[in-house]
mmCIF file of C-alpha atoms and ligand atoms in Angstrom:
data_model
loop_
_atom_site.group_PDB
_atom_site.id
_atom_site.type_symbol
_atom_site.label_atom_id
_atom_site.label_comp_id
_atom_site.label_asym_id
_atom_site.label_seq_id
_atom_site.Cartn_x
_atom_site.Cartn_y
_atom_site.Cartn_z
ATOM 1 C CA MET X 1 5.365 0.784 -21.179
ATOM 2 C CA LEU X 2 5.716 2.206 -17.676
ATOM 3 C CA GLU X 3 8.820 4.282 -17.144
ATOM 4 C CA ALA X 4 9.819 6.124 -14.010
ATOM 5 C CA ARG X 5 8.347 9.595 -14.505
ATOM 6 C CA PRO X 6 10.348 12.082 -12.434
ATOM 7 C CA THR X 7 9.087 15.666 -12.295
ATOM 8 C CA GLU X 8 11.508 18.066 -13.978
ATOM 9 C CA SER X 9 12.455 21.023 -11.859
ATOM 10 C CA LYS X 10 12.418 24.565 -13.262
ATOM 11 C CA THR X 11 15.482 25.454 -11.204
ATOM 12 C CA PRO X 12 18.294 23.062 -12.175
ATOM 13 C CA GLY X 13 20.274 21.783 -9.263
ATOM 14 C CA ARG X 14 23.804 20.554 -9.364
ATOM 15 C CA PRO X 15 24.404 18.099 -12.186
ATOM 16 C CA ALA X 16 24.018 14.468 -11.174
ATOM 17 C CA GLN X 17 27.274 12.736 -10.237
ATOM 18 C CA LYS X 18 27.773 9.442 -11.991
ATOM 19 C CA ARG X 19 24.979 7.813 -10.088
ATOM 20 C CA GLN X 20 22.792 5.321 -11.790
ATOM 21 C CA PRO X 21 19.070 6.216 -12.179
ATOM 22 C CA ALA X 22 16.981 3.588 -10.405
ATOM 23 C CA VAL X 23 13.686 2.818 -8.691
ATOM 24 C CA LEU X 24 13.828 1.879 -5.009
ATOM 25 C CA VAL X 25 11.267 -0.538 -3.557
ATOM 26 C CA THR X 26 11.233 -0.962 0.238
ATOM 27 C CA GLY X 27 9.341 -3.895 1.693
ATOM 28 C CA ALA X 28 10.429 -5.694 -1.484
ATOM 29 C CA GLY X 29 9.765 -9.143 -0.047
ATOM 30 C CA GLY X 30 6.304 -8.351 1.281
ATOM 31 C CA GLU X 31 2.931 -9.268 -0.224
ATOM 32 C CA MET X 32 2.677 -6.200 -2.433
ATOM 33 C CA GLY X 33 6.427 -5.922 -3.048
ATOM 34 C CA HIS X 34 6.546 -9.229 -4.934
ATOM 35 C CA GLY X 35 3.827 -8.319 -7.430
ATOM 36 C CA LEU X 36 4.900 -4.714 -7.786
ATOM 37 C CA ILE X 37 8.524 -5.599 -8.549
ATOM 38 C CA ARG X 38 7.424 -8.159 -11.087
ATOM 39 C CA ALA X 39 5.156 -5.593 -12.756
ATOM 40 C CA LEU X 40 7.893 -2.922 -12.769
ATOM 41 C CA ALA X 41 10.422 -5.365 -14.240
ATOM 42 C CA GLU X 42 7.938 -6.371 -16.960
ATOM 43 C CA SER X 43 7.190 -2.745 -17.774
ATOM 44 C CA SER X 44 10.753 -2.015 -18.976
ATOM 45 C CA GLU X 45 13.904 -4.034 -19.358
ATOM 46 C CA GLN X 46 15.938 -0.863 -18.938
ATOM 47 C CA LEU X 47 14.554 -0.053 -15.486
ATOM 48 C CA SER X 48 17.054 -0.564 -12.646
ATOM 49 C CA ILE X 49 15.180 -1.761 -9.577
ATOM 50 C CA VAL X 50 16.736 -1.794 -6.124
ATOM 51 C CA GLY X 51 14.840 -3.977 -3.645
ATOM 52 C CA LEU X 52 15.226 -3.464 0.100
ATOM 53 C CA ASP X 53 13.694 -5.752 2.703
ATOM 54 C CA LEU X 54 14.501 -6.980 6.223
ATOM 55 C CA ARG X 55 14.829 -10.489 4.839
ATOM 56 C CA PRO X 56 17.206 -11.538 2.026
ATOM 57 C CA ALA X 57 15.474 -11.520 -1.363
ATOM 58 C CA THR X 58 14.004 -14.644 -2.866
ATOM 59 C CA ASP X 59 15.453 -15.716 -6.244
ATOM 60 C CA GLU X 60 12.270 -14.490 -7.937
ATOM 61 C CA ILE X 61 12.713 -10.965 -6.544
ATOM 62 C CA ALA X 62 16.481 -10.936 -7.085
ATOM 63 C CA ASP X 63 15.982 -11.882 -10.769
ATOM 64 C CA CYS X 64 13.853 -8.773 -11.307
ATOM 65 C CA CYS X 65 16.219 -6.372 -9.496
ATOM 66 C CA SER X 66 19.612 -4.914 -10.312
ATOM 67 C CA GLU X 67 20.428 -5.087 -6.605
ATOM 68 C CA THR X 68 18.684 -6.404 -3.516
ATOM 69 C CA LEU X 69 19.646 -5.632 0.060
ATOM 70 C CA ALA X 70 18.657 -7.107 3.413
ATOM 71 C CA GLY X 71 18.338 -4.091 5.712
ATOM 72 C CA ASP X 72 16.070 -1.817 7.744
ATOM 73 C CA VAL X 73 14.450 1.442 6.647
ATOM 74 C CA ARG X 74 15.405 2.796 10.091
ATOM 75 C CA ASP X 75 19.091 2.444 9.146
ATOM 76 C CA GLN X 76 20.047 5.902 7.938
ATOM 77 C CA SER X 77 23.618 4.908 7.007
ATOM 78 C CA LEU X 78 22.321 2.137 4.749
ATOM 79 C CA LEU X 79 20.079 4.672 2.941
ATOM 80 C CA ASP X 80 22.971 7.190 2.736
ATOM 81 C CA GLY X 81 25.110 4.487 1.117
ATOM 82 C CA LEU X 82 22.374 3.799 -1.452
ATOM 83 C CA ALA X 83 22.002 7.504 -2.169
ATOM 84 C CA ARG X 84 25.702 7.760 -2.966
ATOM 85 C CA ARG X 85 25.382 5.064 -5.632
ATOM 86 C CA TYR X 86 21.949 5.682 -7.135
ATOM 87 C CA HIS X 87 19.787 8.528 -8.284
ATOM 88 C CA PHE X 88 16.309 7.353 -7.338
ATOM 89 C CA THR X 89 13.666 8.699 -9.698
ATOM 90 C CA GLN X 90 10.916 6.787 -7.878
ATOM 91 C CA VAL X 91 10.670 5.334 -4.387
ATOM 92 C CA TYR X 92 7.894 2.821 -3.660
ATOM 93 C CA HIS X 93 7.980 2.820 0.121
ATOM 94 C CA LEU X 94 6.064 -0.349 1.087
ATOM 95 C CA ALA X 95 7.909 -1.361 4.284
ATOM 96 C CA ALA X 96 5.632 -1.145 7.326
ATOM 97 C CA LEU X 97 4.285 -2.996 10.352
ATOM 98 C CA LEU X 98 0.549 -3.652 9.736
ATOM 99 C CA SER X 99 -2.274 -2.800 12.135
ATOM 100 C CA THR X 100 -2.383 -5.846 14.428
ATOM 101 C CA SER X 101 1.409 -6.031 14.698
ATOM 102 C CA ALA X 102 1.600 -2.293 15.337
ATOM 103 C CA GLU X 103 -0.845 -2.538 18.276
ATOM 104 C CA GLN X 104 1.369 -5.229 19.767
ATOM 105 C CA ALA X 105 4.598 -3.167 19.359
ATOM 106 C CA PRO X 106 3.547 0.488 19.120
ATOM 107 C CA ILE X 107 7.003 2.070 19.644
ATOM 108 C CA GLN X 108 8.640 -0.170 17.060
ATOM 109 C CA ALA X 109 5.717 0.595 14.714
ATOM 110 C CA PHE X 110 6.264 4.327 15.201
ATOM 111 C CA GLU X 111 9.966 3.945 14.423
ATOM 112 C CA VAL X 112 9.444 1.799 11.334
ATOM 113 C CA ASN X 113 6.244 3.335 9.945
ATOM 114 C CA LEU X 114 6.919 7.006 10.621
ATOM 115 C CA GLY X 115 10.699 7.151 11.227
ATOM 116 C CA GLY X 116 11.323 4.913 8.215
ATOM 117 C CA THR X 117 9.076 7.094 6.051
ATOM 118 C CA MET X 118 10.885 10.254 7.141
ATOM 119 C CA ASN X 119 14.190 8.571 6.224
ATOM 120 C CA LEU X 120 12.884 7.789 2.740
ATOM 121 C CA LEU X 121 11.512 11.319 2.345
ATOM 122 C CA ARG X 122 14.919 12.689 3.339
ATOM 123 C CA LEU X 123 16.565 10.475 0.733
ATOM 124 C CA ALA X 124 14.174 11.845 -1.888
ATOM 125 C CA ILE X 125 14.748 15.478 -0.805
ATOM 126 C CA GLU X 126 18.523 15.039 -0.964
ATOM 127 C CA THR X 127 18.188 13.532 -4.432
ATOM 128 C CA ARG X 128 16.150 16.552 -5.489
ATOM 129 C CA ASP X 129 18.769 18.918 -4.100
ATOM 130 C CA GLN X 130 21.654 17.130 -5.783
ATOM 131 C CA THR X 131 20.096 16.430 -9.212
ATOM 132 C CA GLY X 132 17.437 19.069 -9.680
ATOM 133 C CA VAL X 133 14.943 16.309 -10.433
ATOM 134 C CA THR X 134 12.063 15.730 -8.039
ATOM 135 C CA PRO X 135 11.614 12.020 -7.241
ATOM 136 C CA GLN X 136 8.221 10.454 -6.869
ATOM 137 C CA VAL X 137 7.495 8.813 -3.534
ATOM 138 C CA LEU X 138 4.656 6.252 -3.887
ATOM 139 C CA PHE X 139 3.142 5.307 -0.547
ATOM 140 C CA PRO X 140 0.591 2.625 0.332
ATOM 141 C CA SER X 141 -1.564 4.241 2.973
ATOM 142 C CA THR X 142 -4.635 2.576 4.439
ATOM 143 C CA ILE X 143 -8.252 2.768 5.552
ATOM 144 C CA ALA X 144 -6.743 2.736 9.067
ATOM 145 C CA VAL X 145 -6.238 6.503 8.790
ATOM 146 C CA TYR X 146 -9.999 6.712 9.419
ATOM 147 C CA GLY X 147 -11.626 6.250 12.811
ATOM 148 C CA VAL X 148 -15.275 5.961 13.778
ATOM 149 C CA PRO X 149 -16.087 5.947 17.490
ATOM 150 C CA THR X 150 -19.061 3.538 17.551
ATOM 151 C CA LEU X 151 -20.858 1.004 15.362
ATOM 152 C CA GLU X 152 -23.712 3.521 14.999
ATOM 153 C CA ALA X 153 -21.189 6.100 13.730
ATOM 154 C CA LYS X 154 -19.764 3.540 11.322
ATOM 155 C CA LEU X 155 -23.211 2.871 9.920
ATOM 156 C CA ALA X 156 -23.992 6.594 9.693
ATOM 157 C CA ALA X 157 -20.645 7.433 8.027
ATOM 158 C CA GLY X 158 -21.283 4.973 5.161
ATOM 159 C CA SER X 159 -18.728 5.421 2.416
ATOM 160 C CA VAL X 160 -16.156 7.979 3.687
ATOM 161 C CA ALA X 161 -14.363 10.546 1.527
ATOM 162 C CA GLU X 162 -10.702 11.382 2.000
ATOM 163 C CA HIS X 163 -11.248 14.365 4.295
ATOM 164 C CA GLU X 164 -13.784 12.676 6.616
ATOM 165 C CA CYS X 165 -13.433 10.769 9.924
ATOM 166 C CA LEU X 166 -9.645 11.335 10.181
ATOM 167 C CA GLU X 167 -9.355 10.305 13.831
ATOM 168 C CA PRO X 168 -7.436 7.026 13.677
ATOM 169 C CA ARG X 169 -7.862 4.649 16.628
ATOM 170 C CA THR X 170 -4.763 2.524 16.051
ATOM 171 C CA MET X 171 -1.018 3.176 16.168
ATOM 172 C CA TYR X 172 -0.794 2.050 12.543
ATOM 173 C CA GLY X 173 -3.509 4.516 11.502
ATOM 174 C CA CYS X 174 -1.778 7.360 13.391
ATOM 175 C CA ASN X 175 1.574 6.486 11.771
ATOM 176 C CA LYS X 176 0.133 6.291 8.244
ATOM 177 C CA LEU X 177 -1.885 9.500 8.573
ATOM 178 C CA SER X 178 1.205 11.348 9.909
ATOM 179 C CA ALA X 179 3.328 9.944 7.077
ATOM 180 C CA GLU X 180 0.746 11.146 4.563
ATOM 181 C CA GLN X 181 0.872 14.611 6.135
ATOM 182 C CA LEU X 182 4.679 14.708 5.907
ATOM 183 C CA GLY X 183 4.518 13.698 2.254
ATOM 184 C CA ARG X 184 1.909 16.404 1.579
ATOM 185 C CA TYR X 185 4.059 19.009 3.361
ATOM 186 C CA PHE X 186 7.250 18.178 1.435
ATOM 187 C CA THR X 187 5.288 18.106 -1.833
ATOM 188 C CA LEU X 188 3.367 21.352 -1.404
ATOM 189 C CA HIS X 189 4.865 23.528 1.290
ATOM 190 C CA HIS X 190 8.509 22.786 2.151
ATOM 191 C CA ARG X 191 10.704 25.864 1.696
ATOM 192 C CA GLN X 192 7.563 27.927 1.171
ATOM 193 C CA LEU X 193 6.961 26.743 -2.335
ATOM 194 C CA GLN X 194 4.893 28.926 -4.659
ATOM 195 C CA PRO X 195 1.828 27.275 -6.300
ATOM 196 C CA GLY X 196 2.910 25.303 -9.360
ATOM 197 C CA GLU X 197 6.564 25.109 -8.282
ATOM 198 C CA PRO X 198 7.884 21.504 -8.086
ATOM 199 C CA GLY X 199 8.082 20.330 -4.497
ATOM 200 C CA SER X 200 10.996 18.749 -2.690
ATOM 201 C CA VAL X 201 9.308 15.427 -3.412
ATOM 202 C CA ASP X 202 6.357 14.301 -5.469
ATOM 203 C CA PHE X 203 4.474 12.266 -2.850
ATOM 204 C CA ARG X 204 1.482 10.176 -3.943
ATOM 205 C CA ALA X 205 -0.430 7.916 -1.530
ATOM 206 C CA ILE X 206 -3.248 5.404 -1.935
ATOM 207 C CA ARG X 207 -5.389 4.456 1.063
ATOM 208 C CA PHE X 208 -5.727 0.747 0.481
ATOM 209 C CA PRO X 209 -8.541 -1.405 1.883
ATOM 210 C CA GLY X 210 -7.942 -5.059 2.714
ATOM 211 C CA ILE X 211 -6.073 -6.701 -0.141
ATOM 212 C CA ILE X 212 -6.629 -10.316 -1.227
ATOM 213 C CA SER X 213 -3.973 -12.183 -3.188
ATOM 214 C CA ALA X 214 -4.207 -15.669 -4.710
ATOM 215 C CA ASP X 215 -0.507 -16.236 -4.036
ATOM 216 C CA THR X 216 0.200 -15.044 -0.508
ATOM 217 C CA ILE X 217 -1.457 -14.992 2.917
ATOM 218 C CA PRO X 218 -0.858 -11.818 4.908
ATOM 219 C CA THR X 219 0.226 -11.673 8.560
ATOM 220 C CA GLY X 220 0.022 -8.838 11.047
ATOM 221 C CA GLY X 221 -2.939 -7.080 9.495
ATOM 222 C CA THR X 222 -6.557 -6.952 10.673
ATOM 223 C CA THR X 223 -8.188 -7.426 7.289
ATOM 224 C CA ASP X 224 -6.313 -10.766 7.194
ATOM 225 C CA TYR X 225 -9.522 -12.713 7.897
ATOM 226 C CA GLY X 226 -10.582 -12.193 4.253
ATOM 227 C CA PRO X 227 -7.551 -13.779 2.571
ATOM 228 C CA GLN X 228 -7.135 -16.326 5.385
ATOM 229 C CA MET X 229 -10.720 -17.592 4.928
ATOM 230 C CA LEU X 230 -10.220 -17.940 1.212
ATOM 231 C CA HIS X 231 -6.869 -19.755 1.451
ATOM 232 C CA ALA X 232 -8.332 -22.077 4.108
ATOM 233 C CA ALA X 233 -11.200 -22.904 1.678
ATOM 234 C CA ALA X 234 -8.754 -23.634 -1.128
ATOM 235 C CA GLN X 235 -6.887 -26.092 1.130
ATOM 236 C CA ASP X 236 -10.078 -27.806 2.420
ATOM 237 C CA LYS X 237 -9.392 -26.495 5.919
ATOM 238 C CA PRO X 238 -11.961 -25.113 8.348
ATOM 239 C CA TYR X 239 -11.562 -21.456 9.331
ATOM 240 C CA GLN X 240 -12.152 -19.667 12.639
ATOM 241 C CA CYS X 241 -12.888 -16.043 11.774
ATOM 242 C CA PHE X 242 -11.557 -13.541 14.318
ATOM 243 C CA VAL X 243 -14.339 -10.946 13.735
ATOM 244 C CA ARG X 244 -18.144 -11.011 14.046
ATOM 245 C CA PRO X 245 -20.202 -12.044 10.992
ATOM 246 C CA ASP X 246 -21.664 -8.518 10.639
ATOM 247 C CA SER X 247 -18.207 -6.814 10.348
ATOM 248 C CA ARG X 248 -18.070 -4.901 7.081
ATOM 249 C CA LEU X 249 -14.889 -3.556 5.424
ATOM 250 C CA PRO X 250 -13.788 -2.662 1.886
ATOM 251 C CA PHE X 251 -11.454 -5.029 -0.001
ATOM 252 C CA MET X 252 -9.798 -5.381 -3.391
ATOM 253 C CA THR X 253 -7.554 -7.881 -5.182
ATOM 254 C CA MET X 254 -3.759 -7.645 -5.273
ATOM 255 C CA PRO X 255 -3.524 -7.135 -9.054
ATOM 256 C CA GLU X 256 -5.953 -4.194 -8.742
ATOM 257 C CA ALA X 257 -3.841 -2.710 -5.938
ATOM 258 C CA ILE X 258 -0.645 -2.956 -7.975
ATOM 259 C CA GLU X 259 -2.338 -1.547 -11.048
ATOM 260 C CA ALA X 260 -3.621 1.356 -8.920
ATOM 261 C CA MET X 261 -0.101 2.168 -7.680
ATOM 262 C CA LEU X 262 1.288 2.129 -11.199
ATOM 263 C CA SER X 263 -1.605 4.234 -12.566
ATOM 264 C CA LEU X 264 -1.147 6.849 -9.866
ATOM 265 C CA ALA X 265 2.591 6.911 -10.567
ATOM 266 C CA ALA X 266 1.930 7.391 -14.284
ATOM 267 C CA ALA X 267 -0.555 10.274 -13.784
ATOM 268 C CA GLU X 268 0.486 13.790 -14.673
ATOM 269 C CA ARG X 269 1.087 15.755 -11.487
ATOM 270 C CA SER X 270 -1.120 18.583 -12.758
ATOM 271 C CA THR X 271 -4.176 16.279 -12.808
ATOM 272 C CA LEU X 272 -3.803 15.390 -9.130
ATOM 273 C CA THR X 273 -5.899 17.404 -6.671
ATOM 274 C CA ARG X 274 -4.768 15.471 -3.607
ATOM 275 C CA THR X 275 -1.715 13.677 -2.270
ATOM 276 C CA ALA X 276 -3.765 10.731 -0.879
ATOM 277 C CA TYR X 277 -6.593 8.811 -2.580
ATOM 278 C CA ASN X 278 -9.118 6.157 -1.627
ATOM 279 C CA VAL X 279 -9.613 3.034 -3.746
ATOM 280 C CA ARG X 280 -11.888 -0.004 -3.181
ATOM 281 C CA SER X 281 -13.540 -2.790 -5.125
ATOM 282 C CA PHE X 282 -16.129 -4.523 -2.908
ATOM 283 C CA ALA X 283 -17.254 -4.235 0.716
ATOM 284 C CA PRO X 284 -18.758 -7.457 2.079
ATOM 285 C CA THR X 285 -19.482 -8.368 5.690
ATOM 286 C CA ALA X 286 -17.484 -11.322 7.046
ATOM 287 C CA ALA X 287 -20.685 -13.419 6.764
ATOM 288 C CA GLU X 288 -21.138 -12.416 3.114
ATOM 289 C CA LEU X 289 -17.500 -13.350 2.458
ATOM 290 C CA ALA X 290 -18.006 -16.756 4.054
ATOM 291 C CA GLU X 291 -21.231 -17.308 2.102
ATOM 292 C CA THR X 292 -19.776 -16.250 -1.301
ATOM 293 C CA ILE X 293 -16.585 -18.258 -0.813
ATOM 294 C CA GLY X 294 -18.646 -21.185 0.570
ATOM 295 C CA ALA X 295 -20.787 -21.230 -2.569
ATOM 296 C CA ARG X 296 -17.592 -22.003 -4.497
ATOM 297 C CA PHE X 297 -16.019 -24.315 -1.907
ATOM 298 C CA PRO X 298 -19.028 -26.195 -0.414
ATOM 299 C CA ALA X 299 -16.877 -28.079 2.095
ATOM 300 C CA LEU X 300 -15.792 -24.812 3.746
ATOM 301 C CA GLU X 301 -16.673 -24.564 7.420
ATOM 302 C CA VAL X 302 -16.399 -21.084 8.936
ATOM 303 C CA GLY X 303 -16.772 -20.489 12.655
ATOM 304 C CA PHE X 304 -16.849 -17.023 14.201
ATOM 305 C CA GLU X 305 -14.768 -16.409 17.321
ATOM 306 C CA PRO X 306 -14.213 -12.655 17.588
ATOM 307 C CA HIS X 307 -10.897 -11.532 19.037
ATOM 308 C CA PRO X 308 -11.707 -8.442 21.187
ATOM 309 C CA GLY X 309 -8.687 -6.344 20.125
ATOM 310 C CA ARG X 310 -8.965 -7.093 16.428
ATOM 311 C CA GLN X 311 -12.743 -6.660 16.495
ATOM 312 C CA MET X 312 -12.248 -3.220 18.040
ATOM 313 C CA ILE X 313 -9.931 -2.249 15.181
ATOM 314 C CA VAL X 314 -12.418 -3.407 12.524
ATOM 315 C CA ASP X 315 -15.315 -1.672 14.269
ATOM 316 C CA GLY X 316 -13.284 1.580 14.184
ATOM 317 C CA TRP X 317 -12.659 1.436 10.421
ATOM 318 C CA PRO X 318 -15.283 2.611 7.899
ATOM 319 C CA ALA X 319 -17.593 0.115 6.211
ATOM 320 C CA ASP X 320 -16.579 1.530 2.854
ATOM 321 C CA VAL X 321 -14.676 4.385 1.245
ATOM 322 C CA ASP X 322 -15.537 6.853 -1.508
ATOM 323 C CA ASP X 323 -13.137 6.441 -4.449
ATOM 324 C CA ARG X 324 -14.549 9.109 -6.753
ATOM 325 C CA ALA X 325 -11.515 11.437 -6.479
ATOM 326 C CA ALA X 326 -9.206 8.682 -7.747
ATOM 327 C CA ALA X 327 -11.622 7.925 -10.594
ATOM 328 C CA LYS X 328 -11.801 11.601 -11.605
ATOM 329 C CA ASP X 329 -8.123 12.546 -11.222
ATOM 330 C CA TRP X 330 -6.268 9.516 -12.550
ATOM 331 C CA GLY X 331 -8.848 7.185 -14.012
ATOM 332 C CA TRP X 332 -9.085 4.602 -11.222
ATOM 333 C CA SER X 333 -11.801 2.057 -11.755
ATOM 334 C CA ALA X 334 -12.354 -1.170 -9.814
ATOM 335 C CA ARG X 335 -12.053 -4.228 -12.005
ATOM 336 C CA HIS X 336 -13.975 -6.646 -9.746
ATOM 337 C CA THR X 337 -16.987 -7.384 -7.637
ATOM 338 C CA LEU X 338 -16.415 -10.047 -4.970
ATOM 339 C CA GLU X 339 -17.945 -12.632 -7.302
ATOM 340 C CA THR X 340 -15.799 -11.768 -10.346
ATOM 341 C CA ALA X 341 -12.702 -11.450 -8.133
ATOM 342 C CA LEU X 342 -13.275 -15.048 -6.990
ATOM 343 C CA ASP X 343 -14.245 -16.512 -10.375
ATOM 344 C CA GLU X 344 -11.823 -14.680 -12.648
ATOM 345 C CA TYR X 345 -8.719 -14.146 -10.514
ATOM 346 C CA LEU X 346 -8.673 -15.715 -7.053
ATOM 347 C CA ILE X 347 -9.947 -19.264 -7.683
ATOM 348 C CA PRO X 348 -7.856 -19.868 -10.863
ATOM 349 C CA GLY X 349 -4.850 -18.412 -9.015
ATOM 350 C CA LEU X 350 -5.460 -20.532 -5.905
ATOM 351 C CA ARG X 351 -5.758 -23.683 -8.053
ATOM 352 C CA ARG X 352 -2.374 -22.955 -9.587
ATOM 353 C CA HIS X 353 -0.857 -22.000 -6.230
ATOM 354 C CA TYR X 354 -1.977 -25.168 -4.436
ATOM 355 C CA GLY X 355 -1.415 -27.354 -7.515
ATOM 356 C CA ARG X 356 -5.102 -28.212 -7.944
ATOM 357 C CA THR X 357 -5.633 -27.537 -11.621
HETATM 358 C C1 LIG Z 1 -4.194 -4.120 7.868
HETATM 359 O O1 LIG Z 1 -5.156 -4.868 8.083
HETATM 360 O O2 LIG Z 1 -3.452 -3.686 8.733
HETATM 361 C C2 LIG Z 1 -3.954 -3.704 6.423
HETATM 362 C C3 LIG Z 1 -4.574 -2.400 6.116
HETATM 363 C C4 LIG Z 1 -6.020 -2.235 6.075
HETATM 364 O O3 LIG Z 1 -3.888 -1.431 5.897
HETATM 365 N N1 LIG Z 1 -4.423 -4.711 5.525
#
């Protein structure tokens, strides 16, 4: 059973007022929010989950939460109001503009992706100061924090480790890398912490690759061609892929991504050697994706019509990432290859989703 695992402080703060312990999930209505909230609710009936999203919650999300709110992570007064009523032991901060959307609206992306994250970190720090308990902040970061200057450099870099190639070439990548750095600072260095002393927050990030879900189709991202191609195949529609056939990126399935977040949250802080970790399951080219999906949906027709801006983003991201630190520190292990992801999770899920059992 997964419970919120706050880090106890050695120096007790003021006793908690009568605020209810709870877990906050921002971006609750997004692709990952749905599955994560369901998994959290299933993990414990006692867990109070507060879901925040720009859009009003669906019934499915509302049923899993003790409260849902339609609001913006940039709205400091909304977060202050929440902090007066709840003591958040964990914050899953999922709200963000993805890479393609962020390139189209870079200032808004900065405000949401970095300003919003700072607001959530402030909420966590204030909780720590008022209760003496350090909240966990779980943060989905991204392969967009990496940047390779040319296709030759991408080929040469191969599978990149967490400390390599940290020169993002997108607004989204810059925002996410900066947010990771703020989280690391407040966890390890704020108020000149001594080694071993609990930080102002307990920030834990995962750098996700492209994520493929059987239930939802993403928008605003640049890895979207993977899930879009698959959902087109499942609906007998042709697909025009917006990147070249040779474009290679790492991917994983949504259940693996959610399981990774929950495993990282459940890990003992003392076993963690980093505040941000790579994970990945398979790394096909767009042509290999089309071929492997096409072998299961023979009617699928994929054309390739690269979009210059999106192609540039994909060419600047690494072909794969090295996930050995996550495996060593908190037991991460990919569950799928592309083939098993399709046969064991995606195709059965798509059949259910589109009513083609
Ligand atoms: C995107 O394409 O923007 C995201 C990501 C890689 O973080 N899926």
